[in-house]
Amino acid sequence: MKIIITGGAGFIGGNFCHYMVKKYPEDQMICIDKLTYAGNMETLAPVLDKDNFTFYKADISDREAIDEIFQKEQPDIIVNFAAESHVDRSILDPEVFLRTNIIGTGVMLDACRKYGIKRYHQVSTDEVYGDLPLDRPDLFFTEETPIHTSSPYSASKASADLLVQAYARTYKLPCTISRCSNNYGPYHFPEKFIPLTIANVLNDKKIPVYGKGENVRDWLYVEDHCRAIDLIIRKGREGEVYNIGGHNERTNLEVVKTVLKELGKGEDFISYVTDRPGHDMRYAIDPTKIHKELGWLPETTFDEGIKRTVKWYLENREWWEHIISGDYQNYYDTMYKNRG
Ligand code: NAD
Ligand code: TDX
């Protein structure tokens, strides 16, 4: 079996490459990544020299390049992780989100039609459902919740989902979609909340908490997400959407306090700053469908996952210091300077 993994030099795609290369030595993993600011070959270091791993540097919105790879590799399964993934960047400049997340998905789907595949899997997000109010803890996102997006990022991801569903219906392309809640774990780019918190504390910098820190996210350890996708591509039903999440809701303030405790630091690191425009209040996934159909359940508790994550950032300083010492500093200044 040949499996194309796009966006494999990023956070979740990278963890998925590690997981799949190790679990399926008989299958070939073919990673396609443009190596944007978020892509990092150091993330792929553990698999680069493995016989069942191949890497192509290419843009998923580049039709010619994608066609060439499909023609050469004749893949069976595609897992499309490649995306612009940071909400704040989509607010600063939406255009690249439209190009990669929408056009790029369209190009991948066209290549699947042209060359024929056994399964196309779209890695989507719970953000396509919009948000839930804080005072209705009884409400959760199910696969039937209407699409209702807030940011240019989530709108571009929802557009991609609609394209996938259109290709599945019109061209009978064998597709699945997964919509996962917030991931955390090793190799998470330090612009995102949990690694940003860890990196700032380790560099003796304040943690910028948006608004009052009361927004709620449903956190899932990245390996649990990888396991869910593996199950869906092998056993999930064609044409279906699967929500992935672990009933692990935390306010941002609770998350920061857990990380600070793990690092043995006090709450004086917390700094409240101007809120994100259009900031979604609460995400909460109902994962009943994937549990009942595929037997999936998260295995890592939040406390255990945070312990492992903090340990990883302490032991892999070089990986993230490399990132924050480069271009990232300009982004950080633009995003956080004068935010007050
Ligand atoms: P990431 O930003 O860490 O990685 C994205 C990867 O895609 C990078 O390696 C980047 O170089 C690559 N890429 C970007 N544009 C590309 C292009 N045009 N062509 C080829 N490669 C390109 O993102 P992530 O957090 O690992 O997210 C991966 C996927 O999972 C995304 O589709 C995201 O929407 C989805 N998702 C993420 C989360 C989360 O909590 N991080 C939750 C749910 C869903
Ligand atoms: O500096 C910060 N301060 C802060 O309070 C940052 C970067 C974030 N936050 C808040 C905003 C959110 O409520 O923390 C929460 C998490 O923020 P992010 O890490 O930016 O994630 P989020 O916006 O929830 O989106 C993530 O989950 C869904 C991923 O980045 C998406 O790719 C995924 O689809």
Coordinates of C-alpha atoms and ligand atoms in Angstrom, one line a residue:
M1 CA 0.0 0.0 0.0
K2 CA 1.3 3.5 -0.9
I3 CA 0.0 6.3 1.3
I4 CA 0.6 10.0 0.5
I5 CA 0.8 12.2 3.5
T6 CA 0.6 15.9 2.7
G7 CA 1.8 18.4 5.3
G8 CA 4.0 15.8 6.9
A9 CA 6.7 18.3 7.9
G10 CA 4.2 20.0 10.2
F11 CA 2.9 19.2 13.7
I12 CA 0.2 16.6 13.2
G13 CA 1.4 15.4 9.8
G14 CA 4.9 14.9 11.3
N15 CA 3.5 12.8 14.2
F16 CA 1.4 10.9 11.7
C17 CA 4.5 10.1 9.6
H18 CA 6.4 8.8 12.6
Y19 CA 3.3 6.7 13.7
M20 CA 2.7 5.2 10.2
V21 CA 6.3 4.5 9.3
K22 CA 6.8 2.6 12.5
K23 CA 3.4 0.7 12.5
Y24 CA 3.3 -0.3 8.9
P25 CA 6.8 -1.3 7.7
E26 CA 5.3 -3.1 4.6
D27 CA 3.5 0.1 3.5
Q28 CA 5.2 3.0 1.7
M29 CA 4.7 6.5 3.2
I30 CA 5.2 9.4 0.7
C31 CA 5.3 12.8 2.3
I32 CA 4.5 15.9 0.2
D33 CA 5.3 19.2 1.9
K34 CA 5.9 22.8 0.7
L35 CA 8.1 23.5 3.7
T36 CA 6.4 26.8 4.6
Y37 CA 7.4 28.6 7.8
A38 CA 5.5 25.8 9.6
G39 CA 7.2 22.9 7.8
N40 CA 10.4 21.6 9.3
M41 CA 12.7 18.8 8.1
E42 CA 13.9 18.4 11.6
T43 CA 10.5 17.1 12.5
L44 CA 11.0 14.3 9.9
A45 CA 14.5 13.4 11.1
P46 CA 13.3 10.2 12.9
V47 CA 11.9 8.8 9.6
L48 CA 14.0 10.3 6.8
D49 CA 16.4 7.4 6.5
K50 CA 13.7 4.7 6.7
D51 CA 13.1 2.4 3.7
N52 CA 9.4 2.9 3.7
F53 CA 9.5 6.8 3.7
T54 CA 9.9 9.2 0.8
F55 CA 9.8 13.0 0.8
Y56 CA 8.8 15.4 -1.9
K57 CA 9.1 19.2 -1.5
A58 CA 6.0 20.4 -3.4
D59 CA 3.0 22.7 -3.1
I60 CA -0.4 21.0 -3.1
S61 CA -1.8 23.9 -5.1
D62 CA 0.8 23.2 -7.9
R63 CA -1.1 21.0 -10.3
E64 CA 1.8 20.0 -12.4
A65 CA 4.0 19.0 -9.4
I66 CA 1.1 17.0 -7.8
D67 CA 0.3 15.3 -11.1
E68 CA 3.9 14.3 -11.6
I69 CA 4.1 12.7 -8.1
F70 CA 0.8 10.8 -8.6
Q71 CA 1.9 9.6 -12.0
K72 CA 5.2 8.3 -10.5
E73 CA 4.0 6.9 -7.2
Q74 CA 0.4 5.7 -8.1
P75 CA -0.7 6.0 -4.5
D76 CA -3.6 4.1 -2.9
I77 CA -4.5 6.4 -0.1
I78 CA -4.1 10.2 0.4
V79 CA -4.2 11.9 3.8
N80 CA -4.4 15.6 3.3
F81 CA -2.9 17.4 6.3
A82 CA -1.3 20.3 4.3
A83 CA -2.8 23.6 5.3
E84 CA -2.2 27.0 6.6
S85 CA -3.3 26.3 10.2
H86 CA -3.0 29.3 12.4
V87 CA -6.2 31.4 13.1
D88 CA -4.3 34.6 14.0
R89 CA -2.3 34.5 10.8
S90 CA -5.5 34.1 8.8
I91 CA -6.8 37.3 10.4
L92 CA -3.6 39.2 9.4
D93 CA -3.6 37.9 5.8
P94 CA -6.2 35.4 4.6
E95 CA -5.1 35.0 1.0
V96 CA -2.6 32.1 1.4
F97 CA -5.3 30.3 3.4
L98 CA -7.6 30.3 0.4
R99 CA -4.8 29.2 -2.0
T100 CA -3.5 26.3 0.1
N101 CA -6.6 25.2 2.0
I102 CA -9.2 25.5 -0.8
I103 CA -7.3 25.4 -4.2
G104 CA -4.8 23.0 -2.8
T105 CA -7.5 20.6 -1.7
G106 CA -9.1 20.9 -5.1
V107 CA -5.9 20.1 -6.9
M108 CA -5.4 17.0 -4.7
L109 CA -8.9 15.9 -5.4
D110 CA -8.5 16.3 -9.2
A111 CA -5.3 14.2 -9.0
C112 CA -7.3 11.5 -7.2
R113 CA -9.9 11.5 -9.9
K114 CA -7.3 11.5 -12.7
Y115 CA -5.2 8.7 -11.3
G116 CA -7.7 6.7 -9.3
I117 CA -7.2 6.0 -5.5
K118 CA -8.7 3.7 -2.9
R119 CA -9.3 6.5 -0.4
Y120 CA -8.9 10.3 0.0
H121 CA -9.0 11.5 3.6
Q122 CA -9.4 15.2 4.5
V123 CA -8.0 16.3 7.8
S124 CA -10.5 18.9 8.9
T125 CA -11.2 20.7 12.2
D126 CA -14.0 21.3 14.7
E127 CA -13.7 25.0 13.9
V128 CA -15.9 24.4 10.9
Y129 CA -18.8 24.2 13.3
G130 CA -18.2 27.6 14.7
D131 CA -18.5 27.9 18.5
L132 CA -20.7 27.0 21.4
P133 CA -21.8 29.3 24.3
L134 CA -20.2 29.0 27.7
D135 CA -23.5 28.7 29.5
R136 CA -24.7 25.6 27.6
P137 CA -22.3 22.8 28.7
D138 CA -24.9 20.3 27.5
L139 CA -24.2 21.2 23.8
F140 CA -21.6 19.4 21.7
F141 CA -20.6 19.4 18.0
T142 CA -21.9 16.3 16.3
E143 CA -21.3 15.4 12.6
E144 CA -24.8 16.9 11.9
T145 CA -24.0 20.3 13.4
P146 CA -24.3 22.9 10.6
I147 CA -21.2 24.5 9.2
H148 CA -20.9 28.0 10.7
T149 CA -17.4 29.5 10.5
S150 CA -15.8 32.5 12.2
S151 CA -12.3 33.1 10.9
P152 CA -10.8 33.1 7.4
Y153 CA -9.0 29.9 8.6
S154 CA -12.1 28.1 9.5
A155 CA -14.0 29.3 6.4
S156 CA -11.2 28.0 4.2
K157 CA -11.2 24.6 6.0
A158 CA -15.0 24.4 5.7
S159 CA -14.8 25.3 2.0
A160 CA -12.3 22.4 1.5
D161 CA -14.8 20.0 3.3
L162 CA -17.6 21.1 1.0
L163 CA -15.3 20.4 -2.0
V164 CA -14.5 17.0 -0.7
Q165 CA -18.2 16.2 -0.2
A166 CA -19.0 17.5 -3.7
Y167 CA -16.3 15.3 -5.3
A168 CA -17.5 12.3 -3.3
R169 CA -21.1 12.7 -4.6
T170 CA -20.5 13.9 -8.2
Y171 CA -17.5 11.9 -9.1
K172 CA -18.0 9.0 -6.6
L173 CA -14.6 9.6 -5.2
P174 CA -14.0 7.4 -2.1
C175 CA -13.6 10.1 0.5
T176 CA -13.7 10.5 4.3
I177 CA -13.4 13.6 6.5
S178 CA -12.3 13.9 10.1
R179 CA -13.0 17.0 12.2
C180 CA -10.7 17.0 15.3
S181 CA -10.5 19.3 18.3
N182 CA -7.3 21.1 19.4
N183 CA -4.2 18.9 19.4
Y184 CA -1.1 19.2 21.5
G185 CA 2.1 17.3 21.9
P186 CA 5.7 17.1 20.5
Y187 CA 6.7 19.1 17.4
H188 CA 3.8 21.7 17.9
F189 CA 4.8 25.0 16.3
P190 CA 5.5 27.6 19.0
E191 CA 3.0 30.1 17.6
K192 CA 0.2 27.9 19.0
F193 CA -1.1 28.4 22.6
I194 CA 0.4 25.4 24.5
P195 CA 3.9 25.4 22.9
L196 CA 4.0 29.2 23.0
T197 CA 3.2 29.1 26.8
I198 CA 6.0 26.5 27.4
A199 CA 8.6 28.4 25.2
N200 CA 7.8 31.8 26.8
V201 CA 8.1 30.5 30.3
L202 CA 11.4 28.7 29.5
N203 CA 12.6 32.0 28.1
D204 CA 11.3 33.9 31.1
K205 CA 8.7 35.8 29.1
K206 CA 5.1 36.5 29.9
I207 CA 2.3 34.4 28.5
P208 CA -0.2 36.5 26.4
V209 CA -3.6 35.3 27.3
Y210 CA -6.4 36.7 25.0
G211 CA -9.3 38.4 26.7
K212 CA -10.1 36.9 30.1
G213 CA -8.7 33.5 29.3
E214 CA -12.2 32.0 29.7
N215 CA -12.4 30.5 26.1
V216 CA -12.7 26.7 26.1
R217 CA -10.9 24.3 23.9
D218 CA -11.3 20.5 23.8
W219 CA -7.6 19.2 24.0
L220 CA -6.5 15.9 22.4
Y221 CA -3.0 14.4 22.6
V222 CA -1.7 14.3 19.0
E223 CA -1.0 10.5 19.0
D224 CA -4.6 9.8 19.8
H225 CA -5.5 11.9 16.7
C226 CA -3.0 9.9 14.6
R227 CA -4.6 6.6 15.7
A228 CA -8.1 7.9 14.9
I229 CA -7.0 8.8 11.3
D230 CA -5.3 5.5 10.8
L231 CA -8.6 3.7 11.8
I232 CA -10.7 5.9 9.5
I233 CA -8.6 5.3 6.4
R234 CA -8.7 1.6 7.0
K235 CA -12.1 1.0 8.4
G236 CA -14.2 4.2 8.1
R237 CA -17.1 4.2 5.7
E238 CA -16.7 6.1 2.4
G239 CA -18.5 9.4 2.3
E240 CA -18.6 9.8 6.0
V241 CA -17.5 12.5 8.4
Y242 CA -16.0 11.5 11.8
N243 CA -15.6 13.9 14.7
I244 CA -12.5 13.3 16.9
G245 CA -12.2 14.6 20.4
G246 CA -11.8 13.5 23.9
H247 CA -14.3 15.3 26.2
N248 CA -11.4 17.1 27.6
E249 CA -12.5 20.7 27.8
R250 CA -10.4 23.3 29.5
T251 CA -10.5 27.1 29.7
N252 CA -7.3 28.7 28.4
L253 CA -6.6 29.9 31.9
E254 CA -6.8 26.3 33.2
V255 CA -4.4 25.2 30.5
V256 CA -1.8 27.9 31.3
K257 CA -2.1 27.0 35.0
T258 CA -1.5 23.3 34.4
V259 CA 1.6 24.1 32.2
L260 CA 2.9 26.5 34.8
K261 CA 2.5 24.0 37.6
E262 CA 4.3 21.3 35.5
L263 CA 7.2 23.8 34.9
G264 CA 7.2 24.7 38.6
K265 CA 6.4 28.4 37.9
G266 CA 3.9 30.8 39.4
E267 CA 0.9 32.6 37.9
D268 CA 2.8 35.9 37.6
F269 CA 3.8 34.8 34.1
I270 CA 0.2 35.4 33.0
S271 CA -0.5 38.6 31.1
Y272 CA -4.0 39.4 29.8
V273 CA -3.9 41.0 26.3
T274 CA -6.4 42.3 23.7
D275 CA -8.7 39.5 22.6
R276 CA -8.5 37.8 19.1
P277 CA -11.1 39.4 16.8
G278 CA -14.1 37.0 16.4
H279 CA -12.6 34.7 19.0
D280 CA -14.6 31.5 19.2
M281 CA -15.9 30.9 22.8
R282 CA -16.1 27.1 23.2
Y283 CA -15.3 24.0 21.1
A284 CA -16.6 20.6 22.3
I285 CA -16.7 17.5 20.3
D286 CA -19.1 14.6 20.6
P287 CA -17.0 11.6 19.5
T288 CA -19.8 9.0 19.8
K289 CA -19.8 8.0 16.1
I290 CA -16.1 7.1 15.9
H291 CA -16.3 5.3 19.2
K292 CA -19.3 3.2 18.2
E293 CA -18.3 2.5 14.6
L294 CA -14.5 2.2 14.9
G295 CA -14.0 1.6 18.6
W296 CA -11.8 4.7 19.0
L297 CA -11.3 6.3 22.4
P298 CA -8.5 8.7 23.5
E299 CA -5.9 7.0 25.5
T300 CA -3.9 9.9 26.9
T301 CA -5.3 12.0 29.8
F302 CA -4.6 15.7 29.7
D303 CA -2.4 15.6 32.8
E304 CA -0.3 12.8 31.3
G305 CA -0.2 14.5 27.9
I306 CA 0.9 17.8 29.3
K307 CA 3.6 16.0 31.3
R308 CA 4.9 14.3 28.2
T309 CA 4.7 17.5 26.1
V310 CA 6.6 19.7 28.7
K311 CA 9.2 17.0 29.0
W312 CA 9.6 16.9 25.2
Y313 CA 10.1 20.7 25.0
L314 CA 12.6 20.6 27.8
E315 CA 14.5 17.8 26.1
N316 CA 14.3 19.2 22.5
R317 CA 15.1 22.9 23.1
E318 CA 17.2 22.9 19.9
W319 CA 14.1 22.1 17.8
W320 CA 12.0 25.0 19.0
E321 CA 14.8 27.5 19.7
H322 CA 15.8 27.1 16.1
I323 CA 12.3 28.2 15.1
I324 CA 11.9 31.1 17.4
S325 CA 15.3 32.6 16.6
G326 CA 14.5 33.0 12.9
D327 CA 11.7 34.7 11.0
Y328 CA 9.2 33.8 13.7
Q329 CA 10.5 36.7 15.8
N330 CA 9.0 39.2 13.2
Y331 CA 5.7 37.5 13.4
Y332 CA 5.7 37.5 17.2
D333 CA 6.5 41.2 17.2
T334 CA 3.7 42.0 14.8
M335 CA 1.2 39.9 16.7
Y336 CA 2.0 40.8 20.3
K337 CA 3.7 44.2 20.3
N338 CA 1.4 46.9 21.6
R339 CA -1.3 44.4 22.3
G340 CA -1.5 45.4 25.9
Ligands
NAD1 P1 1.0 22.9 10.8 O1 0.9 24.4 10.5 O2 1.9 22.5 12.0 O3 1.6 22.1 9.5 C1 1.1 22.4 8.2 C2 2.1 21.7 7.3 O4 1.6 21.9 5.9 C3 3.5 22.3 7.3 O5 4.5 21.3 7.2 C4 3.5 23.1 6.0 O6 4.8 23.3 5.4 C5 2.6 22.3 5.1 N1 2.0 23.1 4.0 C6 1.4 24.4 4.2 N2 1.0 24.8 2.9 C7 1.3 23.8 2.1 C8 1.2 23.7 0.6 N3 0.6 24.7 -0.1 N4 1.6 22.6 0.1 C9 2.2 21.6 0.8 N5 2.4 21.7 2.1 C10 2.0 22.8 2.7 O7 -0.4 22.3 11.0 P2 -1.0 21.2 12.0 O8 -1.4 21.9 13.3 O9 -0.1 20.1 11.9 O10 -2.4 20.9 11.2 C11 -2.4 19.9 10.2 C12 -3.8 19.7 9.7 O11 -4.7 19.4 10.8 C13 -4.4 21.0 9.1 O12 -5.1 20.7 8.0 C14 -5.3 21.6 10.2 O13 -6.3 22.4 9.7 C15 -5.8 20.3 10.9 N6 -6.1 20.4 12.3 C16 -5.2 20.9 13.2 C17 -5.6 20.9 14.6 C18 -4.6 21.5 15.6 O14 -5.0 21.5 16.8 N7 -3.3 21.8 15.3 C19 -6.8 20.5 15.0 C20 -7.7 20.0 14.0 C21 -7.3 20.0 12.7
TDX2 O1 -1.1 33.8 22.4 C1 -2.2 33.2 22.4 N1 -3.0 33.5 23.5 C2 -4.2 32.9 23.7 O2 -4.9 33.2 24.6 C3 -2.6 32.3 21.5 C4 -1.7 31.9 20.3 C5 -3.8 31.7 21.7 N2 -4.6 32.0 22.7 C6 -5.9 31.4 22.9 C7 -6.8 31.4 21.6 C8 -7.6 30.1 21.7 O3 -8.7 30.3 22.5 O4 -5.7 30.0 23.1 C9 -6.6 29.1 22.4 C10 -5.9 28.2 21.5 O5 -5.3 29.0 20.5 P1 -4.5 28.4 19.2 O6 -3.4 27.5 19.8 O7 -4.2 29.5 18.3 O8 -5.6 27.4 18.6 P2 -7.1 27.6 18.0 O9 -7.3 28.9 17.6 O10 -8.0 27.0 19.1 O11 -7.0 26.6 16.7 C11 -6.3 25.3 16.8 O12 -7.3 24.3 16.9 C12 -8.1 24.0 15.8 C13 -5.4 25.1 15.6 O13 -4.5 26.1 15.5 C14 -6.2 24.9 14.4 O14 -5.4 24.6 13.3 C15 -7.2 23.8 14.6 O15 -8.0 23.6 13.4

